[in-house]
């Protein structure tokens, strides 16, 4: 069984280091060492930064790949038009079990990220900078970096800067979730889609991008577009940070120039010579087969052409001795549990898709295969964030990439190979119990139920527990029962106690794990204790 990746795994570099410069000297570059390694950085105007970003074709490194120069100009134009100061947000919320490249940068080179963010803040006249993180190690490193620069969140500061710590959950990394949490709400996507460039933190135009993106900008601002473009491909210059895990001898984060053959990166990490498949882009990514691996180079366009995805920069090979559908089922179950529980297509559709994949493995035949395809199709473009879309893409890629194994399970008695668990989940996460990494992440072992014979549509549950309840057009909750996110246990208790109609109750899920005692969440049997909780 593959162990969970540490926050800071082994770091390697192919060619000359840029983002990882100085990593061979110290474990963490504090401000004096950062300046010794990278040198000072002169401020730049907003249009200068936009032109620089455009010349080096800088795109977001968090998965979506949106051109940074367009985002920069959009925020600046919205701020000028409205006459308000914009906000700069660094998204360091890396909550996928297979991703560590941003965590490595925050832990070892935090000032490179701050360089890029502060360049943008000064160029646009921003007076607020927020760095979103989800791990204790990244929180400590970034708070120390702010202190080393004399930055704080006091009202008298010319630039108010702070770290926003959120729970470790897949949906926490969504831009809308981070913005909502910065504004004091839960770290889940709101029910509406609004461009952060127009209305983000506090309703102000917000420049939000991934941690590596800001670090890349800082490198380019120092060395200039010509020198930056001398590394890597002509149309995708520079380097890329990758997290390589799965069936490898040495899980690692590696900085490589674009254009390096993907097979070389896999060899560096000790992957099987002929992998059965390689998952590219992480758990919202796509599988490519062994033959295709030989054609691919590390670049967004190259991986897209061969049916893969650069995504969040995670590369995960699996060997010939494990069942690829079984490996994918573990991930599909984890993705289903990582739903925020507020959109029906995601909350209901992803578990249904995971059950369908399990049916295929258990000999469900062609009907099970068609059910998986239909569910995956139905959940796309119907959620408040990209989680259902990315999860559906992963499922569709799984059934397309492993046709021989699929045929063996659908038409025969299975492939005969075990599930080795080579795709990392968070520590404690197993098949059927995914997403159980830290104390703050995943789901608790309780469900909250609505008793429709008592509910009068007061709507208080949706106000107290928006992570679970939303009201329909009739004013009543849209779900009858829901899993309680671990980070929302206390609010679930409050919702039960404050329901005017005593229509809510909490019950143990009954999947074999003792209930959490961290928040003192009461666990009731069916139909008992409503009056006690309703006091």
Coordinates of C-alpha atoms in Angstrom, one line a residue:
X1 CA 0.0 0.0 0.0
X2 CA 1.4 3.4 -1.0
X3 CA 2.0 5.7 1.9
X4 CA 0.8 9.3 1.9
X5 CA 3.3 11.8 0.6
X6 CA 5.1 14.0 3.1
X7 CA 4.6 17.7 2.9
X8 CA 8.1 18.2 1.5
X9 CA 9.3 15.1 -0.4
X10 CA 12.6 14.8 -2.2
X11 CA 13.2 17.7 -4.6
X12 CA 15.2 17.2 -7.9
X13 CA 16.0 19.4 -10.8
X14 CA 16.6 18.7 -14.5
X15 CA 19.0 21.3 -16.0
X16 CA 19.6 24.6 -14.3
X17 CA 17.3 25.5 -11.4
X18 CA 15.2 28.5 -11.4
X19 CA 12.4 28.2 -8.8
X20 CA 14.5 25.7 -6.8
X21 CA 17.7 27.8 -6.8
X22 CA 19.4 27.6 -3.4
X23 CA 17.7 24.3 -2.4
X24 CA 21.1 22.7 -2.4
X25 CA 22.3 25.2 0.2
X26 CA 19.5 25.4 2.8
X27 CA 16.3 23.7 3.6
X28 CA 14.4 27.0 3.6
X29 CA 15.5 30.3 2.1
X30 CA 14.8 33.0 4.6
X31 CA 14.9 36.6 3.4
X32 CA 18.6 37.2 3.6
X33 CA 19.4 33.9 1.9
X34 CA 16.7 34.5 -0.7
X35 CA 18.3 37.9 -1.6
X36 CA 21.7 36.2 -1.8
X37 CA 20.5 33.6 -4.2
X38 CA 18.0 35.6 -6.3
X39 CA 19.2 39.2 -5.8
X40 CA 17.0 42.3 -5.4
X41 CA 13.8 42.9 -7.4
X42 CA 12.9 46.2 -8.9
X43 CA 9.2 47.3 -9.0
X44 CA 7.4 47.3 -12.3
X45 CA 4.3 49.1 -13.6
X46 CA 1.1 47.2 -14.2
X47 CA 1.3 47.2 -18.0
X48 CA 5.0 46.2 -17.8
X49 CA 4.0 43.2 -15.8
X50 CA 1.2 42.3 -18.2
X51 CA 3.5 42.6 -21.2
X52 CA 6.1 40.5 -19.4
X53 CA 3.5 37.8 -18.6
X54 CA 2.3 37.8 -22.2
X55 CA 5.8 37.6 -23.7
X56 CA 6.7 34.5 -21.6
X57 CA 3.2 33.0 -22.1
X58 CA 2.7 32.7 -18.4
X59 CA -0.4 30.6 -17.6
X60 CA -1.9 29.7 -14.2
X61 CA -0.1 26.6 -12.7
X62 CA -3.0 25.5 -10.5
X63 CA -4.7 23.5 -13.2
X64 CA -7.0 25.7 -15.3
X65 CA -4.1 27.3 -17.2
X66 CA -5.7 30.7 -17.7
X67 CA -3.3 33.4 -19.2
X68 CA -2.0 35.5 -16.4
X69 CA -1.7 38.7 -18.5
X70 CA -5.4 38.6 -19.2
X71 CA -6.3 38.2 -15.6
X72 CA -3.9 41.0 -14.6
X73 CA -5.4 43.4 -17.1
X74 CA -8.9 42.5 -16.2
X75 CA -8.4 43.2 -12.5
X76 CA -6.7 46.5 -13.2
X77 CA -9.4 47.6 -15.6
X78 CA -12.2 46.7 -13.1
X79 CA -10.4 48.5 -10.3
X80 CA -9.9 51.7 -12.3
X81 CA -13.5 51.6 -13.6
X82 CA -15.0 51.2 -10.2
X83 CA -12.5 53.4 -8.4
X84 CA -11.6 50.8 -5.8
X85 CA -8.3 49.2 -4.8
X86 CA -7.9 45.6 -5.9
X87 CA -6.9 42.6 -3.7
X88 CA -4.1 40.1 -4.4
X89 CA -4.6 36.5 -3.3
X90 CA -2.1 33.7 -3.5
X91 CA -3.7 30.3 -3.7
X92 CA -1.5 27.8 -1.9
X93 CA -4.3 25.4 -1.1
X94 CA -2.9 22.2 -2.4
X95 CA -5.4 19.6 -1.2
X96 CA -4.9 16.7 -3.6
X97 CA -3.1 13.7 -2.1
X98 CA -0.9 13.5 -5.2
X99 CA 0.2 17.2 -5.3
X100 CA 3.1 18.8 -3.4
X101 CA 4.8 21.2 -5.7
X102 CA 3.2 24.4 -4.3
X103 CA 3.7 23.0 -0.7
X104 CA 7.4 22.6 -1.5
X105 CA 7.7 26.1 -2.8
X106 CA 5.9 27.7 0.2
X107 CA 7.9 25.6 2.7
X108 CA 11.3 26.2 1.0
X109 CA 11.1 29.3 -1.1
X110 CA 8.2 31.5 0.3
X111 CA 9.9 34.8 -0.6
X112 CA 9.9 33.9 -4.3
X113 CA 6.1 33.6 -4.1
X114 CA 5.8 36.8 -2.2
X115 CA 8.1 38.6 -4.7
X116 CA 5.6 37.9 -7.5
X117 CA 2.5 38.8 -5.3
X118 CA 4.1 42.0 -4.1
X119 CA 5.1 43.0 -7.6
X120 CA 1.4 42.8 -8.6
X121 CA 0.1 44.5 -5.5
X122 CA 2.4 47.5 -5.9
X123 CA 1.8 47.8 -9.6
X124 CA -2.0 47.9 -9.1
X125 CA -2.1 49.8 -5.9
X126 CA -3.5 46.9 -3.9
X127 CA -3.6 47.4 -0.1
X128 CA -4.6 43.8 0.8
X129 CA -2.6 40.6 0.3
X130 CA -3.9 37.2 1.4
X131 CA -2.1 33.8 1.1
X132 CA -4.4 30.8 1.3
X133 CA -3.0 27.6 2.7
X134 CA -4.3 24.4 4.2
X135 CA -1.3 22.8 6.0
X136 CA 0.3 23.7 9.3
X137 CA 3.8 23.6 7.6
X138 CA 2.8 26.1 4.9
X139 CA 1.1 28.3 7.4
X140 CA 4.2 28.5 9.6
X141 CA 6.6 29.1 6.7
X142 CA 4.5 31.8 5.1
X143 CA 3.7 33.6 8.4
X144 CA 7.5 33.6 9.1
X145 CA 8.1 35.0 5.6
X146 CA 5.7 37.9 6.2
X147 CA 7.3 38.6 9.6
X148 CA 10.8 38.6 7.9
X149 CA 9.5 41.3 5.6
X150 CA 7.8 43.3 8.3
X151 CA 4.4 42.7 6.8
X152 CA 1.3 42.3 9.0
X153 CA -2.4 42.8 9.0
X154 CA -2.7 45.9 11.2
X155 CA -4.9 48.8 10.1
X156 CA -1.9 51.2 10.0
X157 CA 0.0 49.0 7.5
X158 CA 0.4 50.4 3.9
X159 CA -0.2 46.8 2.8
X160 CA -2.3 44.5 5.0
X161 CA -1.0 41.0 4.6
X162 CA -2.1 37.8 6.2
X163 CA -2.3 34.0 5.9
X164 CA -5.7 32.4 5.6
X165 CA -5.7 28.7 6.8
X166 CA -8.5 26.5 5.6
X167 CA -9.3 22.8 6.1
X168 CA -7.6 20.2 3.9
X169 CA -10.4 19.4 1.4
X170 CA -10.4 19.1 -2.4
X171 CA -13.0 21.9 -2.9
X172 CA -11.0 24.3 -0.6
X173 CA -8.6 24.9 -3.5
X174 CA -11.3 26.4 -5.7
X175 CA -10.9 30.1 -6.1
X176 CA -14.4 30.8 -5.1
X177 CA -14.0 28.7 -1.9
X178 CA -10.9 30.6 -0.9
X179 CA -12.5 34.0 -1.5
X180 CA -15.5 33.0 0.5
X181 CA -13.4 31.9 3.4
X182 CA -11.4 35.1 3.3
X183 CA -14.7 37.0 3.6
X184 CA -15.5 35.0 6.7
X185 CA -17.7 32.2 5.2
X186 CA -17.1 28.5 4.9
X187 CA -14.4 27.3 2.6
X188 CA -16.8 25.9 0.0
X189 CA -17.9 27.3 -3.3
X190 CA -20.9 29.7 -3.3
X191 CA -24.0 28.7 -5.3
X192 CA -23.2 31.3 -8.0
X193 CA -20.3 31.8 -10.3
X194 CA -18.8 35.3 -10.3
X195 CA -15.5 36.3 -11.8
X196 CA -13.0 37.1 -9.0
X197 CA -11.4 39.7 -11.4
X198 CA -14.6 41.7 -11.2
X199 CA -15.9 40.9 -7.7
X200 CA -13.7 38.9 -5.3
X201 CA -12.6 39.5 -1.7
X202 CA -15.0 42.0 -0.1
X203 CA -16.6 42.5 -3.6
X204 CA -13.4 44.1 -4.9
X205 CA -11.6 43.1 -8.1
X206 CA -9.2 40.3 -7.0
X207 CA -6.1 39.0 -8.6
X208 CA -6.1 35.3 -7.5
X209 CA -3.5 32.9 -8.9
X210 CA -1.6 29.8 -7.9
X211 CA 1.6 30.0 -5.7
X212 CA 3.9 28.7 -8.5
X213 CA 2.4 31.3 -10.9
X214 CA 3.6 34.1 -8.7
X215 CA 7.0 32.5 -8.3
X216 CA 7.4 32.1 -12.0
X217 CA 6.5 35.8 -12.5
X218 CA 9.2 36.8 -9.9
X219 CA 11.8 34.8 -11.8
X220 CA 10.9 36.4 -15.2
X221 CA 10.9 39.9 -13.7
X222 CA 14.4 39.4 -12.5
X223 CA 16.0 37.8 -15.5
X224 CA 13.9 39.3 -18.3
X225 CA 11.8 37.6 -21.0
X226 CA 14.7 36.9 -23.3
X227 CA 16.7 34.9 -20.8
X228 CA 13.5 33.3 -19.4
X229 CA 12.6 32.2 -22.9
X230 CA 16.0 30.6 -23.4
X231 CA 14.9 27.7 -21.2
X232 CA 12.3 25.2 -22.4
X233 CA 10.0 25.4 -25.5
X234 CA 9.6 28.4 -27.7
X235 CA 5.8 28.6 -27.1
X236 CA 5.9 27.4 -23.5
X237 CA 9.1 28.8 -22.1
X238 CA 10.5 28.3 -18.6
X239 CA 10.3 25.4 -16.2
X240 CA 7.5 23.4 -14.7
X241 CA 7.2 22.0 -11.2
X242 CA 5.9 18.4 -11.1
X243 CA 4.9 16.0 -8.3
X244 CA 5.8 12.4 -9.4
X245 CA 4.4 9.6 -7.3
X246 CA 2.4 6.4 -7.7
X247 CA 4.4 3.3 -8.7
X248 CA 7.8 4.9 -8.4
X249 CA 10.8 4.1 -6.3
X250 CA 11.4 7.7 -5.2
X251 CA 8.3 10.0 -5.0
X252 CA 9.6 13.5 -5.6
X253 CA 8.9 17.1 -6.7
X254 CA 11.0 17.9 -9.7
X255 CA 11.6 21.2 -11.6
X256 CA 12.1 20.5 -15.3
X257 CA 12.3 22.7 -18.4
X258 CA 9.3 22.3 -20.7
X259 CA 10.1 20.0 -23.6
X260 CA 11.8 17.3 -21.5
X261 CA 10.5 13.9 -22.5
X262 CA 7.9 12.6 -20.0
X263 CA 9.6 9.2 -20.0
X264 CA 12.8 10.8 -18.7
X265 CA 10.9 12.3 -15.7
X266 CA 9.4 8.9 -15.0
X267 CA 12.9 7.2 -15.1
X268 CA 14.2 9.8 -12.8
X269 CA 11.7 8.8 -10.2
X270 CA 12.2 5.1 -10.7
X271 CA 8.9 4.3 -12.5
X272 CA 8.4 0.9 -14.2
X273 CA 10.1 0.8 -17.6
X274 CA 6.7 0.0 -19.2
X275 CA 4.0 1.4 -17.0
X276 CA 0.5 0.1 -17.6
X277 CA -0.7 3.7 -17.6
X278 CA 0.2 7.2 -16.4
X279 CA -2.3 9.5 -14.7
X280 CA -1.4 13.1 -15.8
X281 CA -2.6 16.2 -14.1
X282 CA -3.7 14.6 -10.8
X283 CA -7.1 13.3 -9.7
X284 CA -8.9 15.8 -12.0
X285 CA -6.6 14.7 -14.8
X286 CA -6.4 12.0 -17.5
X287 CA -4.8 8.7 -18.1
X288 CA -2.4 8.0 -21.0
X289 CA -1.2 4.5 -21.9
X290 CA 2.4 3.2 -22.1
X291 CA 2.7 3.7 -25.8
X292 CA 1.6 7.3 -25.6
X293 CA 4.1 8.1 -22.8
X294 CA 6.9 7.7 -25.3
X295 CA 5.4 10.5 -27.5
X296 CA 4.8 13.0 -24.7
X297 CA 7.0 15.8 -23.5
X298 CA 6.4 18.0 -20.5
X299 CA 4.2 20.8 -21.8
X300 CA 0.6 21.7 -21.6
X301 CA 0.1 21.4 -25.4
X302 CA 2.0 18.2 -25.8
X303 CA 0.1 16.4 -23.0
X304 CA -3.2 17.7 -24.4
X305 CA -2.3 16.4 -27.9
X306 CA -1.8 12.8 -26.6
X307 CA -4.9 12.8 -24.5
X308 CA -3.4 13.8 -21.2
X309 CA -3.4 16.9 -19.0
X310 CA -0.8 19.0 -17.3
X311 CA -3.4 20.1 -14.7
X312 CA -2.0 20.6 -11.3
X313 CA 1.4 19.1 -12.3
X314 CA 0.9 15.6 -10.8
X315 CA 2.3 12.6 -12.7
X316 CA 1.3 9.1 -11.4
X317 CA 2.4 5.9 -13.2
X318 CA 1.0 2.5 -12.3
X319 CA 2.7 -0.8 -13.0
X320 CA 1.5 -4.0 -14.7
X321 CA 0.9 -5.9 -11.5
X322 CA -2.1 -3.9 -10.3
X323 CA -5.7 -3.6 -11.4
X324 CA -6.1 -0.1 -13.0
X325 CA -9.8 0.0 -12.5
X326 CA -9.5 -0.9 -8.8
X327 CA -6.9 1.8 -8.4
X328 CA -9.2 4.3 -10.1
X329 CA -12.1 3.1 -7.9
X330 CA -10.2 4.2 -4.7
X331 CA -9.7 7.6 -6.2
X332 CA -13.3 7.9 -7.4
X333 CA -14.6 7.0 -3.9
X334 CA -12.3 9.7 -2.4
X335 CA -13.5 12.3 -5.0
X336 CA -17.1 11.5 -4.1
X337 CA -16.4 12.0 -0.4
X338 CA -14.7 15.3 -1.1
X339 CA -17.9 16.9 -2.4
X340 CA -19.0 20.0 -0.5
X341 CA -22.5 18.4 -0.4
X342 CA -24.4 21.4 -1.7
X343 CA -24.9 20.6 -5.4
X344 CA -27.1 17.6 -6.3
X345 CA -25.2 16.5 -9.5
X346 CA -22.0 16.4 -7.4
X347 CA -23.3 15.3 -4.0
X348 CA -25.5 12.5 -5.5
X349 CA -23.8 12.0 -8.9
X350 CA -20.2 11.3 -7.9
X351 CA -21.1 8.6 -5.3
X352 CA -23.3 7.1 -8.0
X353 CA -20.5 7.1 -10.5
X354 CA -18.1 5.5 -7.9
X355 CA -20.7 2.8 -7.2
X356 CA -21.1 2.2 -10.9
X357 CA -17.4 1.7 -11.3
X358 CA -17.5 -0.7 -8.3
X359 CA -20.3 -2.6 -10.0
X360 CA -18.1 -3.0 -13.1
X361 CA -15.4 -4.5 -11.0
X362 CA -18.0 -6.9 -9.3
X363 CA -19.2 -8.2 -12.7
X364 CA -22.1 -5.8 -13.3
X365 CA -21.7 -6.2 -17.1
X366 CA -22.4 -3.7 -19.9
X367 CA -25.3 -2.2 -18.0
X368 CA -22.9 -1.0 -15.2
X369 CA -20.5 0.4 -17.8
X370 CA -23.3 2.4 -19.5
X371 CA -24.5 3.6 -16.1
X372 CA -21.0 5.0 -15.3
X373 CA -20.8 6.8 -18.6
X374 CA -24.2 8.3 -18.2
X375 CA -23.6 9.5 -14.7
X376 CA -20.3 11.1 -15.6
X377 CA -22.0 12.9 -18.5
X378 CA -24.8 14.1 -16.3
X379 CA -22.7 15.7 -13.6
X380 CA -20.5 17.9 -15.9
X381 CA -21.1 21.7 -16.0
X382 CA -23.8 21.5 -13.3
X383 CA -21.8 22.3 -10.1
X384 CA -20.9 25.4 -8.3
X385 CA -17.2 24.6 -8.8
X386 CA -15.0 22.5 -11.1
X387 CA -14.9 19.4 -8.8
X388 CA -17.7 17.5 -10.5
X389 CA -16.3 18.3 -13.9
X390 CA -12.8 17.2 -13.0
X391 CA -14.0 14.1 -11.3
X392 CA -16.2 13.2 -14.3
X393 CA -13.2 13.7 -16.6
X394 CA -11.1 11.3 -14.5
X395 CA -13.9 8.7 -14.6
X396 CA -14.3 9.0 -18.4
X397 CA -10.6 8.8 -18.9
X398 CA -10.4 5.6 -16.8
X399 CA -13.0 3.7 -18.9
X400 CA -11.4 5.0 -22.1
X401 CA -7.7 4.2 -21.2
X402 CA -8.0 0.6 -19.9
X403 CA -10.2 -1.0 -22.5
X404 CA -8.6 -4.5 -22.2
X405 CA -9.1 -4.5 -18.4
X406 CA -12.6 -3.1 -18.8
X407 CA -13.5 -5.9 -21.2
X408 CA -12.1 -8.5 -18.8
X409 CA -14.3 -7.1 -16.0
X410 CA -17.4 -6.3 -18.1
X411 CA -17.4 -9.5 -20.2
X412 CA -15.4 -11.9 -18.1
X413 CA -14.4 -12.7 -14.6
X414 CA -12.1 -9.8 -14.1
X415 CA -8.4 -9.1 -14.8
X416 CA -7.1 -11.3 -11.9
X417 CA -4.8 -8.6 -10.6
X418 CA -5.0 -7.2 -7.0
X419 CA -5.4 -3.6 -6.0
X420 CA -2.1 -2.5 -4.6
X421 CA -3.1 1.1 -3.6
X422 CA -0.3 2.8 -5.5
X423 CA -2.2 6.0 -6.0
X424 CA -1.7 8.0 -2.8
X425 CA -4.6 9.1 -0.7
X426 CA -4.2 11.0 2.6
X427 CA -3.0 9.1 5.5
X428 CA -5.8 7.0 6.9
X429 CA -7.8 7.2 3.6
X430 CA -8.7 3.8 2.2
X431 CA -11.1 2.4 -0.3
X432 CA -14.6 3.3 0.8
X433 CA -13.2 5.7 3.4
X434 CA -11.5 8.3 1.3
X435 CA -10.6 11.9 2.1
X436 CA -9.8 11.1 5.8
X437 CA -6.4 12.9 5.9
X438 CA -6.3 15.5 8.6
X439 CA -8.6 16.2 11.4
X440 CA -10.0 19.1 9.6
X441 CA -10.6 17.4 6.2
X442 CA -13.1 14.8 4.9
X443 CA -16.3 13.8 6.4
X444 CA -17.3 12.8 9.9
X445 CA -19.1 9.5 10.6
X446 CA -22.5 11.2 11.1
X447 CA -25.4 12.1 8.9
X448 CA -27.8 14.9 9.6
X449 CA -31.5 14.1 8.7
X450 CA -34.6 16.2 8.0
X451 CA -37.8 14.8 9.4
X452 CA -40.3 16.0 6.8
X453 CA -43.3 15.3 9.1
X454 CA -41.9 18.1 11.4
X455 CA -40.1 20.5 9.0
X456 CA -42.0 23.8 8.6
X457 CA -39.5 25.5 6.2
X458 CA -38.1 28.1 8.7
X459 CA -34.8 28.0 6.8
X460 CA -32.6 28.4 9.9
X461 CA -30.6 25.2 9.0
X462 CA -29.4 26.7 5.7
X463 CA -28.2 29.8 7.6
X464 CA -26.3 27.9 10.2
X465 CA -25.1 25.0 8.0
X466 CA -24.8 26.2 4.4
X467 CA -22.2 23.4 3.8
X468 CA -25.0 20.9 3.9
X469 CA -28.4 22.7 3.5
X470 CA -29.7 25.0 0.8
X471 CA -33.3 26.0 0.4
X472 CA -35.4 25.2 -2.7
X473 CA -37.9 27.4 -4.4
X474 CA -40.5 26.3 -1.9
X475 CA -38.4 27.4 1.0
X476 CA -37.7 23.9 2.3
X477 CA -34.2 22.2 2.4
X478 CA -33.3 20.5 -0.9
X479 CA -31.8 17.3 0.8
X480 CA -33.4 14.9 3.2
X481 CA -30.1 13.6 4.6
X482 CA -26.4 14.5 4.2
X483 CA -23.0 13.6 5.5
X484 CA -21.6 16.1 8.0
X485 CA -18.2 17.6 7.0
X486 CA -15.8 17.1 9.8
X487 CA -14.9 20.8 10.0
X488 CA -18.7 21.6 10.3
X489 CA -19.5 19.2 13.1
X490 CA -20.1 21.9 15.7
X491 CA -22.3 23.8 13.4
X492 CA -24.3 20.7 12.7
X493 CA -25.0 20.3 16.4
X494 CA -26.0 24.0 16.6
X495 CA -28.4 23.5 13.6
X496 CA -30.1 20.6 15.4
X497 CA -30.4 22.4 18.6
X498 CA -31.8 25.6 17.1
X499 CA -34.3 24.1 14.7
X500 CA -37.6 25.7 15.8
X501 CA -39.6 22.6 14.6
X502 CA -37.2 20.0 16.1
X503 CA -37.0 18.5 12.6
X504 CA -33.3 17.7 12.5
X505 CA -31.4 14.8 14.0
X506 CA -27.9 13.5 13.8
X507 CA -27.2 9.7 13.4
X508 CA -24.1 7.6 13.2
X509 CA -23.4 6.6 9.6
X510 CA -22.7 3.1 10.6
X511 CA -19.8 2.4 8.3
X512 CA -17.7 0.8 11.0
X513 CA -15.7 3.7 12.6
X514 CA -16.2 5.2 16.0
X515 CA -17.7 8.7 15.9
X516 CA -15.5 11.7 16.3
X517 CA -15.3 13.0 19.9
X518 CA -13.4 16.1 19.0
X519 CA -16.4 18.3 19.0
X520 CA -18.6 16.3 21.3
X521 CA -21.1 15.6 18.5
X522 CA -24.1 13.7 19.9
X523 CA -24.9 10.4 18.1
X524 CA -28.5 9.3 18.2
X525 CA -30.4 6.2 17.2
X526 CA -33.2 6.4 14.6
X527 CA -36.2 8.3 16.0
X528 CA -34.7 9.0 19.5
X529 CA -33.6 12.1 21.4
X530 CA -35.0 14.9 19.2
X531 CA -36.5 16.6 22.2
X532 CA -33.2 16.5 24.2
X533 CA -31.3 18.1 21.3
X534 CA -34.0 20.6 20.6
X535 CA -33.7 22.4 24.0

